[in-house]
Amino acid sequence: MRPKLSHVSKKRTAWVLDTETKGTGAEMVPLERLEERKRLKGARERIRVIARGDVGAQNERVVPAEEGRVPRRFKVVDVLSRQVLAHDAALSEALEALRGVGSVVDAKVYVWEPDQEDWRPLTLSERRTLWGFRDAA
């Protein structure tokens, strides 16, 4: 005789691969849980990197500094060894740390978010932008 399952849900659940985990891999989670996490996370402020042109350049834009805004602080961690290459570093120090890394995916870069009082990992796009400036600084 076969045992009966007492409560089997007939609702189908869509599963997705969540790559936003803090560990080294990803996990399968229900789509609803991932959407809920993203909704609760809120909107993130993107980092703007402004390249400086020649001093006499005609197309140079002057971006006024926002009052009360502190410079961004960065943390750079080597993915393979998990060694912290730069902690609570200014942009120039973070770029210096990235010069010693072989590839853009070989380091995790975090930015300090004062509102959340926590380190936010940069997206791959944001890391690529920083990576482009590492030899220029």
mmCIF file of N, CA and C in Angstrom, residues 9-112:
data_model
loop_
_atom_site.group_PDB
_atom_site.id
_atom_site.type_symbol
_atom_site.label_atom_id
_atom_site.label_comp_id
_atom_site.label_asym_id
_atom_site.label_seq_id
_atom_site.Cartn_x
_atom_site.Cartn_y
_atom_site.Cartn_z
ATOM 1 N N SER A 9 0.428 20.599 -3.139
ATOM 2 C CA SER A 9 -0.034 21.814 -3.788
ATOM 3 C C SER A 9 -0.143 21.583 -5.285
ATOM 4 N N LYS A 10 -1.225 22.011 -5.861
ATOM 5 C CA LYS A 10 -1.405 21.880 -7.304
ATOM 6 C C LYS A 10 -0.861 23.100 -8.023
ATOM 7 N N LYS A 11 -0.470 24.122 -7.271
ATOM 8 C CA LYS A 11 0.082 25.327 -7.863
ATOM 9 C C LYS A 11 1.501 25.053 -8.354
ATOM 10 N N ARG A 12 1.752 25.422 -9.564
ATOM 11 C CA ARG A 12 3.106 25.255 -10.108
ATOM 12 C C ARG A 12 3.974 26.426 -9.680
ATOM 13 N N THR A 13 5.211 26.124 -9.367
ATOM 14 C CA THR A 13 6.146 27.153 -8.940
ATOM 15 C C THR A 13 7.249 27.282 -9.977
ATOM 16 N N ALA A 14 7.490 28.518 -10.397
ATOM 17 C CA ALA A 14 8.587 28.781 -11.320
ATOM 18 C C ALA A 14 9.861 28.981 -10.505
ATOM 19 N N TRP A 15 10.900 28.248 -10.855
ATOM 20 C CA TRP A 15 12.180 28.342 -10.164
ATOM 21 C C TRP A 15 13.176 29.044 -11.067
ATOM 22 N N VAL A 16 14.032 29.886 -10.465
ATOM 23 C CA VAL A 16 15.058 30.610 -11.210
ATOM 24 C C VAL A 16 16.392 30.485 -10.485
ATOM 25 N N LEU A 17 17.455 30.731 -11.217
ATOM 26 C CA LEU A 17 18.796 30.691 -10.641
ATOM 27 C C LEU A 17 19.132 32.074 -10.102
ATOM 28 N N ASP A 18 19.289 32.188 -8.788
ATOM 29 C CA ASP A 18 19.607 33.451 -8.137
ATOM 30 C C ASP A 18 21.123 33.578 -8.037
ATOM 31 N N THR A 19 21.695 34.536 -8.777
ATOM 32 C CA THR A 19 23.141 34.726 -8.780
ATOM 33 C C THR A 19 23.575 35.857 -7.863
ATOM 34 N N GLU A 20 22.657 36.450 -7.118
ATOM 35 C CA GLU A 20 22.967 37.557 -6.213
ATOM 36 C C GLU A 20 23.353 37.068 -4.823
ATOM 37 N N THR A 21 23.758 35.822 -4.708
ATOM 38 C CA THR A 21 24.098 35.286 -3.399
ATOM 39 C C THR A 21 25.434 35.841 -2.932
ATOM 40 N N LYS A 22 25.692 35.786 -1.646
ATOM 41 C CA LYS A 22 26.934 36.317 -1.091
ATOM 42 C C LYS A 22 28.069 35.313 -1.154
ATOM 43 N N GLY A 23 27.758 34.060 -1.383
ATOM 44 C CA GLY A 23 28.794 33.028 -1.415
ATOM 45 C C GLY A 23 29.453 32.949 -2.777
ATOM 46 N N THR A 24 30.008 31.802 -3.069
ATOM 47 C CA THR A 24 30.733 31.632 -4.326
ATOM 48 C C THR A 24 29.858 31.122 -5.450
ATOM 49 N N GLY A 25 28.642 30.679 -5.148
ATOM 50 C CA GLY A 25 27.802 30.112 -6.186
ATOM 51 C C GLY A 25 26.454 30.777 -6.257
ATOM 52 N N ALA A 26 25.534 30.076 -6.866
ATOM 53 C CA ALA A 26 24.168 30.562 -6.998
ATOM 54 C C ALA A 26 23.236 29.501 -6.431
ATOM 55 N N GLU A 27 21.985 29.862 -6.271
ATOM 56 C CA GLU A 27 21.026 28.897 -5.745
ATOM 57 C C GLU A 27 19.720 28.987 -6.512
ATOM 58 N N MET A 28 18.990 27.897 -6.526
ATOM 59 C CA MET A 28 17.674 27.869 -7.152
ATOM 60 C C MET A 28 16.646 28.327 -6.123
ATOM 61 N N VAL A 29 15.861 29.335 -6.487
ATOM 62 C CA VAL A 29 14.836 29.859 -5.590
ATOM 63 C C VAL A 29 13.545 30.051 -6.364
ATOM 64 N N PRO A 30 12.415 30.028 -5.682
ATOM 65 C CA PRO A 30 11.156 30.323 -6.368
ATOM 66 C C PRO A 30 11.168 31.755 -6.898
ATOM 67 N N LEU A 31 10.596 31.949 -8.059
ATOM 68 C CA LEU A 31 10.572 33.262 -8.691
ATOM 69 C C LEU A 31 9.932 34.302 -7.776
ATOM 70 N N GLU A 32 8.901 33.910 -7.054
ATOM 71 C CA GLU A 32 8.222 34.850 -6.164
ATOM 72 C C GLU A 32 9.169 35.389 -5.091
ATOM 73 N N ARG A 33 10.011 34.521 -4.554
ATOM 74 C CA ARG A 33 10.947 34.949 -3.512
ATOM 75 C C ARG A 33 11.965 35.943 -4.077
ATOM 76 N N LEU A 34 12.458 35.695 -5.292
ATOM 77 C CA LEU A 34 13.423 36.589 -5.920
ATOM 78 C C LEU A 34 12.794 37.950 -6.198
ATOM 79 N N GLU A 35 11.561 37.947 -6.695
ATOM 80 C CA GLU A 35 10.879 39.214 -6.955
ATOM 81 C C GLU A 35 10.632 39.984 -5.667
ATOM 82 N N GLU A 36 10.308 39.275 -4.598
ATOM 83 C CA GLU A 36 10.076 39.909 -3.306
ATOM 84 C C GLU A 36 11.367 40.550 -2.788
ATOM 85 N N ARG A 37 12.484 39.843 -2.930
ATOM 86 C CA ARG A 37 13.778 40.389 -2.493
ATOM 87 C C ARG A 37 14.113 41.659 -3.253
ATOM 88 N N LYS A 38 13.905 41.621 -4.581
ATOM 89 C CA LYS A 38 14.216 42.793 -5.398
ATOM 90 C C LYS A 38 13.309 43.963 -5.038
ATOM 91 N N ARG A 39 12.045 43.676 -4.736
ATOM 92 C CA ARG A 39 11.113 44.735 -4.376
ATOM 93 C C ARG A 39 11.518 45.369 -3.050
ATOM 94 N N LEU A 40 11.932 44.561 -2.083
ATOM 95 C CA LEU A 40 12.314 45.076 -0.778
ATOM 96 C C LEU A 40 13.655 45.795 -0.796
ATOM 97 N N LYS A 41 14.505 45.418 -1.743
ATOM 98 C CA LYS A 41 15.843 46.002 -1.833
ATOM 99 C C LYS A 41 15.773 47.483 -2.191
ATOM 100 N N GLY A 42 14.814 47.857 -3.018
ATOM 101 C CA GLY A 42 14.654 49.257 -3.390
ATOM 102 C C GLY A 42 15.592 49.639 -4.526
ATOM 103 N N ALA A 43 15.460 50.862 -4.917
ATOM 104 C CA ALA A 43 16.268 51.369 -6.036
ATOM 105 C C ALA A 43 17.676 51.685 -5.548
ATOM 106 N N ARG A 44 18.639 51.350 -6.384
ATOM 107 C CA ARG A 44 20.032 51.642 -6.050
ATOM 108 C C ARG A 44 20.487 52.853 -6.840
ATOM 109 N N GLU A 45 21.344 53.621 -6.229
ATOM 110 C CA GLU A 45 21.912 54.753 -6.922
ATOM 111 C C GLU A 45 23.141 54.275 -7.689
ATOM 112 N N ARG A 46 23.173 54.548 -8.951
ATOM 113 C CA ARG A 46 24.305 54.145 -9.780
ATOM 114 C C ARG A 46 25.481 55.089 -9.560
ATOM 115 N N ILE A 47 26.670 54.556 -9.752
ATOM 116 C CA ILE A 47 27.877 55.356 -9.621
ATOM 117 C C ILE A 47 28.163 56.004 -10.964
ATOM 118 N N ARG A 48 28.395 57.300 -10.921
ATOM 119 C CA ARG A 48 28.745 58.000 -12.152
ATOM 120 C C ARG A 48 30.247 58.229 -12.167
ATOM 121 N N VAL A 49 30.884 57.850 -13.263
ATOM 122 C CA VAL A 49 32.305 58.094 -13.433
ATOM 123 C C VAL A 49 32.440 59.092 -14.559
ATOM 124 N N ILE A 50 33.070 60.212 -14.282
ATOM 125 C CA ILE A 50 33.199 61.276 -15.269
ATOM 126 C C ILE A 50 34.658 61.360 -15.676
ATOM 127 N N ALA A 51 34.901 61.116 -16.960
ATOM 128 C CA ALA A 51 36.262 61.181 -17.478
ATOM 129 C C ALA A 51 36.652 62.641 -17.671
ATOM 130 N N ARG A 52 37.864 62.959 -17.304
ATOM 131 C CA ARG A 52 38.343 64.327 -17.472
ATOM 132 C C ARG A 52 39.064 64.435 -18.814
ATOM 133 N N GLY A 53 38.730 65.441 -19.552
ATOM 134 C CA GLY A 53 39.383 65.694 -20.836
ATOM 135 C C GLY A 53 40.558 66.632 -20.641
ATOM 136 N N ASP A 54 41.063 67.167 -21.744
ATOM 137 C CA ASP A 54 42.119 68.164 -21.671
ATOM 138 C C ASP A 54 41.573 69.421 -21.003
ATOM 139 N N VAL A 55 42.467 70.188 -20.383
ATOM 140 C CA VAL A 55 42.042 71.389 -19.672
ATOM 141 C C VAL A 55 41.380 72.373 -20.630
ATOM 142 N N GLY A 56 41.887 72.465 -21.839
ATOM 143 C CA GLY A 56 41.347 73.413 -22.807
ATOM 144 C C GLY A 56 40.285 72.810 -23.710
ATOM 145 N N ALA A 57 39.784 71.654 -23.395
ATOM 146 C CA ALA A 57 38.811 70.992 -24.269
ATOM 147 C C ALA A 57 37.512 71.782 -24.321
ATOM 148 N N GLN A 58 36.944 71.897 -25.527
ATOM 149 C CA GLN A 58 35.711 72.648 -25.734
ATOM 150 C C GLN A 58 34.508 71.917 -25.158
ATOM 151 N N ASN A 59 34.535 70.578 -25.220
ATOM 152 C CA ASN A 59 33.365 69.819 -24.803
ATOM 153 C C ASN A 59 33.391 69.430 -23.322
ATOM 154 N N GLU A 60 34.270 70.047 -22.565
ATOM 155 C CA GLU A 60 34.395 69.704 -21.146
ATOM 156 C C GLU A 60 33.192 70.245 -20.379
ATOM 157 N N ARG A 61 32.581 69.358 -19.595
ATOM 158 C CA ARG A 61 31.449 69.757 -18.760
ATOM 159 C C ARG A 61 31.927 69.882 -17.327
ATOM 160 N N VAL A 62 31.453 70.878 -16.670
ATOM 161 C CA VAL A 62 31.761 71.036 -15.258
ATOM 162 C C VAL A 62 30.543 70.562 -14.486
ATOM 163 N N VAL A 63 30.755 69.548 -13.650
ATOM 164 C CA VAL A 63 29.670 69.007 -12.849
ATOM 165 C C VAL A 63 29.842 69.543 -11.434
ATOM 166 N N PRO A 64 28.871 70.344 -10.970
ATOM 167 C CA PRO A 64 29.019 70.890 -9.619
ATOM 168 C C PRO A 64 28.905 69.795 -8.568
ATOM 169 N N ALA A 65 29.725 69.902 -7.545
ATOM 170 C CA ALA A 65 29.688 68.913 -6.464
ATOM 171 C C ALA A 65 28.452 69.164 -5.612
ATOM 172 N N GLU A 66 27.795 68.081 -5.229
ATOM 173 C CA GLU A 66 26.626 68.211 -4.379
ATOM 174 C C GLU A 66 27.090 68.472 -2.950
ATOM 175 N N GLU A 67 26.458 69.441 -2.320
ATOM 176 C CA GLU A 67 26.854 69.786 -0.962
ATOM 177 C C GLU A 67 26.466 68.680 0.011
ATOM 178 N N GLY A 68 27.321 68.438 0.974
ATOM 179 C CA GLY A 68 27.039 67.444 1.993
ATOM 180 C C GLY A 68 27.311 66.014 1.544
ATOM 181 N N ARG A 69 27.752 65.839 0.343
ATOM 182 C CA ARG A 69 28.018 64.497 -0.162
ATOM 183 C C ARG A 69 29.480 64.148 0.079
ATOM 184 N N VAL A 70 29.695 63.000 0.683
ATOM 185 C CA VAL A 70 31.059 62.574 0.972
ATOM 186 C C VAL A 70 31.584 61.727 -0.194
ATOM 187 N N PRO A 71 32.888 61.705 -0.393
ATOM 188 C CA PRO A 71 33.436 60.876 -1.470
ATOM 189 C C PRO A 71 33.134 59.400 -1.230
ATOM 190 N N ARG A 72 32.976 58.667 -2.304
ATOM 191 C CA ARG A 72 32.681 57.235 -2.206
ATOM 192 C C ARG A 72 33.885 56.494 -1.643
ATOM 193 N N ARG A 73 33.608 55.448 -0.868
ATOM 194 C CA ARG A 73 34.636 54.587 -0.308
ATOM 195 C C ARG A 73 34.456 53.202 -0.912
ATOM 196 N N PHE A 74 35.549 52.530 -1.216
ATOM 197 C CA PHE A 74 35.506 51.250 -1.906
ATOM 198 C C PHE A 74 36.228 50.160 -1.124
ATOM 199 N N LYS A 75 35.811 48.930 -1.397
ATOM 200 C CA LYS A 75 36.491 47.749 -0.872
ATOM 201 C C LYS A 75 36.710 46.827 -2.069
ATOM 202 N N VAL A 76 37.945 46.345 -2.243
ATOM 203 C CA VAL A 76 38.290 45.446 -3.349
ATOM 204 C C VAL A 76 38.770 44.138 -2.744
ATOM 205 N N VAL A 77 38.158 43.018 -3.182
ATOM 206 C CA VAL A 77 38.487 41.699 -2.658
ATOM 207 C C VAL A 77 38.861 40.783 -3.809
ATOM 208 N N ASP A 78 40.005 40.112 -3.697
ATOM 209 C CA ASP A 78 40.421 39.128 -4.700
ATOM 210 C C ASP A 78 39.494 37.920 -4.604
ATOM 211 N N VAL A 79 38.920 37.514 -5.734
ATOM 212 C CA VAL A 79 37.941 36.428 -5.733
ATOM 213 C C VAL A 79 38.581 35.089 -5.402
ATOM 214 N N LEU A 80 39.761 34.825 -5.931
ATOM 215 C CA LEU A 80 40.395 33.518 -5.746
ATOM 216 C C LEU A 80 40.914 33.315 -4.327
ATOM 217 N N SER A 81 41.620 34.291 -3.805
ATOM 218 C CA SER A 81 42.219 34.134 -2.468
ATOM 219 C C SER A 81 41.352 34.731 -1.360
ATOM 220 N N ARG A 82 40.340 35.494 -1.721
ATOM 221 C CA ARG A 82 39.474 36.219 -0.784
ATOM 222 C C ARG A 82 40.263 37.208 0.069
ATOM 223 N N GLN A 83 41.399 37.608 -0.430
ATOM 224 C CA GLN A 83 42.230 38.590 0.258
ATOM 225 C C GLN A 83 41.670 39.981 -0.043
ATOM 226 N N VAL A 84 41.573 40.801 0.989
ATOM 227 C CA VAL A 84 41.110 42.174 0.811
ATOM 228 C C VAL A 84 42.283 42.989 0.279
ATOM 229 N N LEU A 85 42.123 43.511 -0.935
ATOM 230 C CA LEU A 85 43.191 44.286 -1.565
ATOM 231 C C LEU A 85 43.129 45.761 -1.183
ATOM 232 N N ALA A 86 41.924 46.253 -0.924
ATOM 233 C CA ALA A 86 41.742 47.639 -0.482
ATOM 234 C C ALA A 86 40.486 47.682 0.377
ATOM 235 N N HIS A 87 40.564 48.364 1.504
ATOM 236 C CA HIS A 87 39.395 48.468 2.387
ATOM 237 C C HIS A 87 39.206 49.924 2.778
ATOM 238 N N ASP A 88 37.987 50.408 2.651
ATOM 239 C CA ASP A 88 37.645 51.787 2.967
ATOM 240 C C ASP A 88 38.575 52.737 2.224
ATOM 241 N N ALA A 89 38.738 52.463 0.934
ATOM 242 C CA ALA A 89 39.706 53.176 0.108
ATOM 243 C C ALA A 89 39.021 54.221 -0.762
ATOM 244 N N ALA A 90 39.756 55.272 -1.046
ATOM 245 C CA ALA A 90 39.286 56.274 -1.997
ATOM 246 C C ALA A 90 39.327 55.660 -3.400
ATOM 247 N N LEU A 91 38.737 56.353 -4.361
ATOM 248 C CA LEU A 91 38.671 55.841 -5.726
ATOM 249 C C LEU A 91 40.065 55.565 -6.284
ATOM 250 N N SER A 92 41.003 56.475 -6.075
ATOM 251 C CA SER A 92 42.351 56.288 -6.615
ATOM 252 C C SER A 92 43.027 55.050 -6.019
ATOM 253 N N GLU A 93 42.798 54.799 -4.724
ATOM 254 C CA GLU A 93 43.383 53.621 -4.089
ATOM 255 C C GLU A 93 42.729 52.338 -4.597
ATOM 256 N N ALA A 94 41.427 52.381 -4.857
ATOM 257 C CA ALA A 94 40.724 51.211 -5.395
ATOM 258 C C ALA A 94 41.223 50.905 -6.800
ATOM 259 N N LEU A 95 41.428 51.942 -7.609
ATOM 260 C CA LEU A 95 41.952 51.729 -8.965
ATOM 261 C C LEU A 95 43.364 51.165 -8.910
ATOM 262 N N GLU A 96 44.151 51.622 -7.950
ATOM 263 C CA GLU A 96 45.512 51.094 -7.765
ATOM 264 C C GLU A 96 45.461 49.608 -7.417
ATOM 265 N N ALA A 97 44.520 49.214 -6.569
ATOM 266 C CA ALA A 97 44.375 47.803 -6.198
ATOM 267 C C ALA A 97 43.940 46.971 -7.405
ATOM 268 N N LEU A 98 43.098 47.533 -8.259
ATOM 269 C CA LEU A 98 42.631 46.802 -9.446
ATOM 270 C C LEU A 98 43.738 46.601 -10.474
ATOM 271 N N ARG A 99 44.777 47.434 -10.434
ATOM 272 C CA ARG A 99 45.895 47.266 -11.384
ATOM 273 C C ARG A 99 46.613 45.937 -11.186
ATOM 274 N N GLY A 100 46.585 45.408 -9.964
ATOM 275 C CA GLY A 100 47.266 44.153 -9.677
ATOM 276 C C GLY A 100 46.420 42.921 -9.952
ATOM 277 N N VAL A 101 45.212 43.104 -10.460
ATOM 278 C CA VAL A 101 44.297 41.995 -10.712
ATOM 279 C C VAL A 101 44.309 41.678 -12.202
ATOM 280 N N GLY A 102 44.255 40.391 -12.528
ATOM 281 C CA GLY A 102 44.364 39.974 -13.917
ATOM 282 C C GLY A 102 43.163 40.255 -14.790
ATOM 283 N N SER A 103 41.956 40.171 -14.234
ATOM 284 C CA SER A 103 40.739 40.323 -15.031
ATOM 285 C C SER A 103 39.668 41.015 -14.197
ATOM 286 N N VAL A 104 38.695 41.599 -14.877
ATOM 287 C CA VAL A 104 37.618 42.306 -14.197
ATOM 288 C C VAL A 104 36.791 41.366 -13.319
ATOM 289 N N VAL A 105 36.744 40.088 -13.655
ATOM 290 C CA VAL A 105 35.965 39.128 -12.862
ATOM 291 C C VAL A 105 36.785 38.487 -11.741
ATOM 292 N N ASP A 106 38.058 38.837 -11.638
ATOM 293 C CA ASP A 106 38.918 38.278 -10.597
ATOM 294 C C ASP A 106 38.846 39.061 -9.290
ATOM 295 N N ALA A 107 38.075 40.137 -9.267
ATOM 296 C CA ALA A 107 37.944 40.937 -8.046
ATOM 297 C C ALA A 107 36.497 41.348 -7.860
ATOM 298 N N LYS A 108 36.061 41.322 -6.613
ATOM 299 C CA LYS A 108 34.757 41.870 -6.254
ATOM 300 C C LYS A 108 35.014 43.271 -5.717
ATOM 301 N N VAL A 109 34.227 44.211 -6.178
ATOM 302 C CA VAL A 109 34.376 45.592 -5.737
ATOM 303 C C VAL A 109 33.077 46.003 -5.054
ATOM 304 N N TYR A 110 33.215 46.602 -3.886
ATOM 305 C CA TYR A 110 32.070 47.049 -3.110
ATOM 306 C C TYR A 110 32.174 48.556 -2.897
ATOM 307 N N VAL A 111 31.037 49.196 -2.785
ATOM 308 C CA VAL A 111 30.994 50.624 -2.465
ATOM 309 C C VAL A 111 30.202 50.785 -1.172
ATOM 310 N N TRP A 112 30.678 51.688 -0.313
ATOM 311 C CA TRP A 112 30.014 51.922 0.969
ATOM 312 C C TRP A 112 28.763 52.763 0.722
#
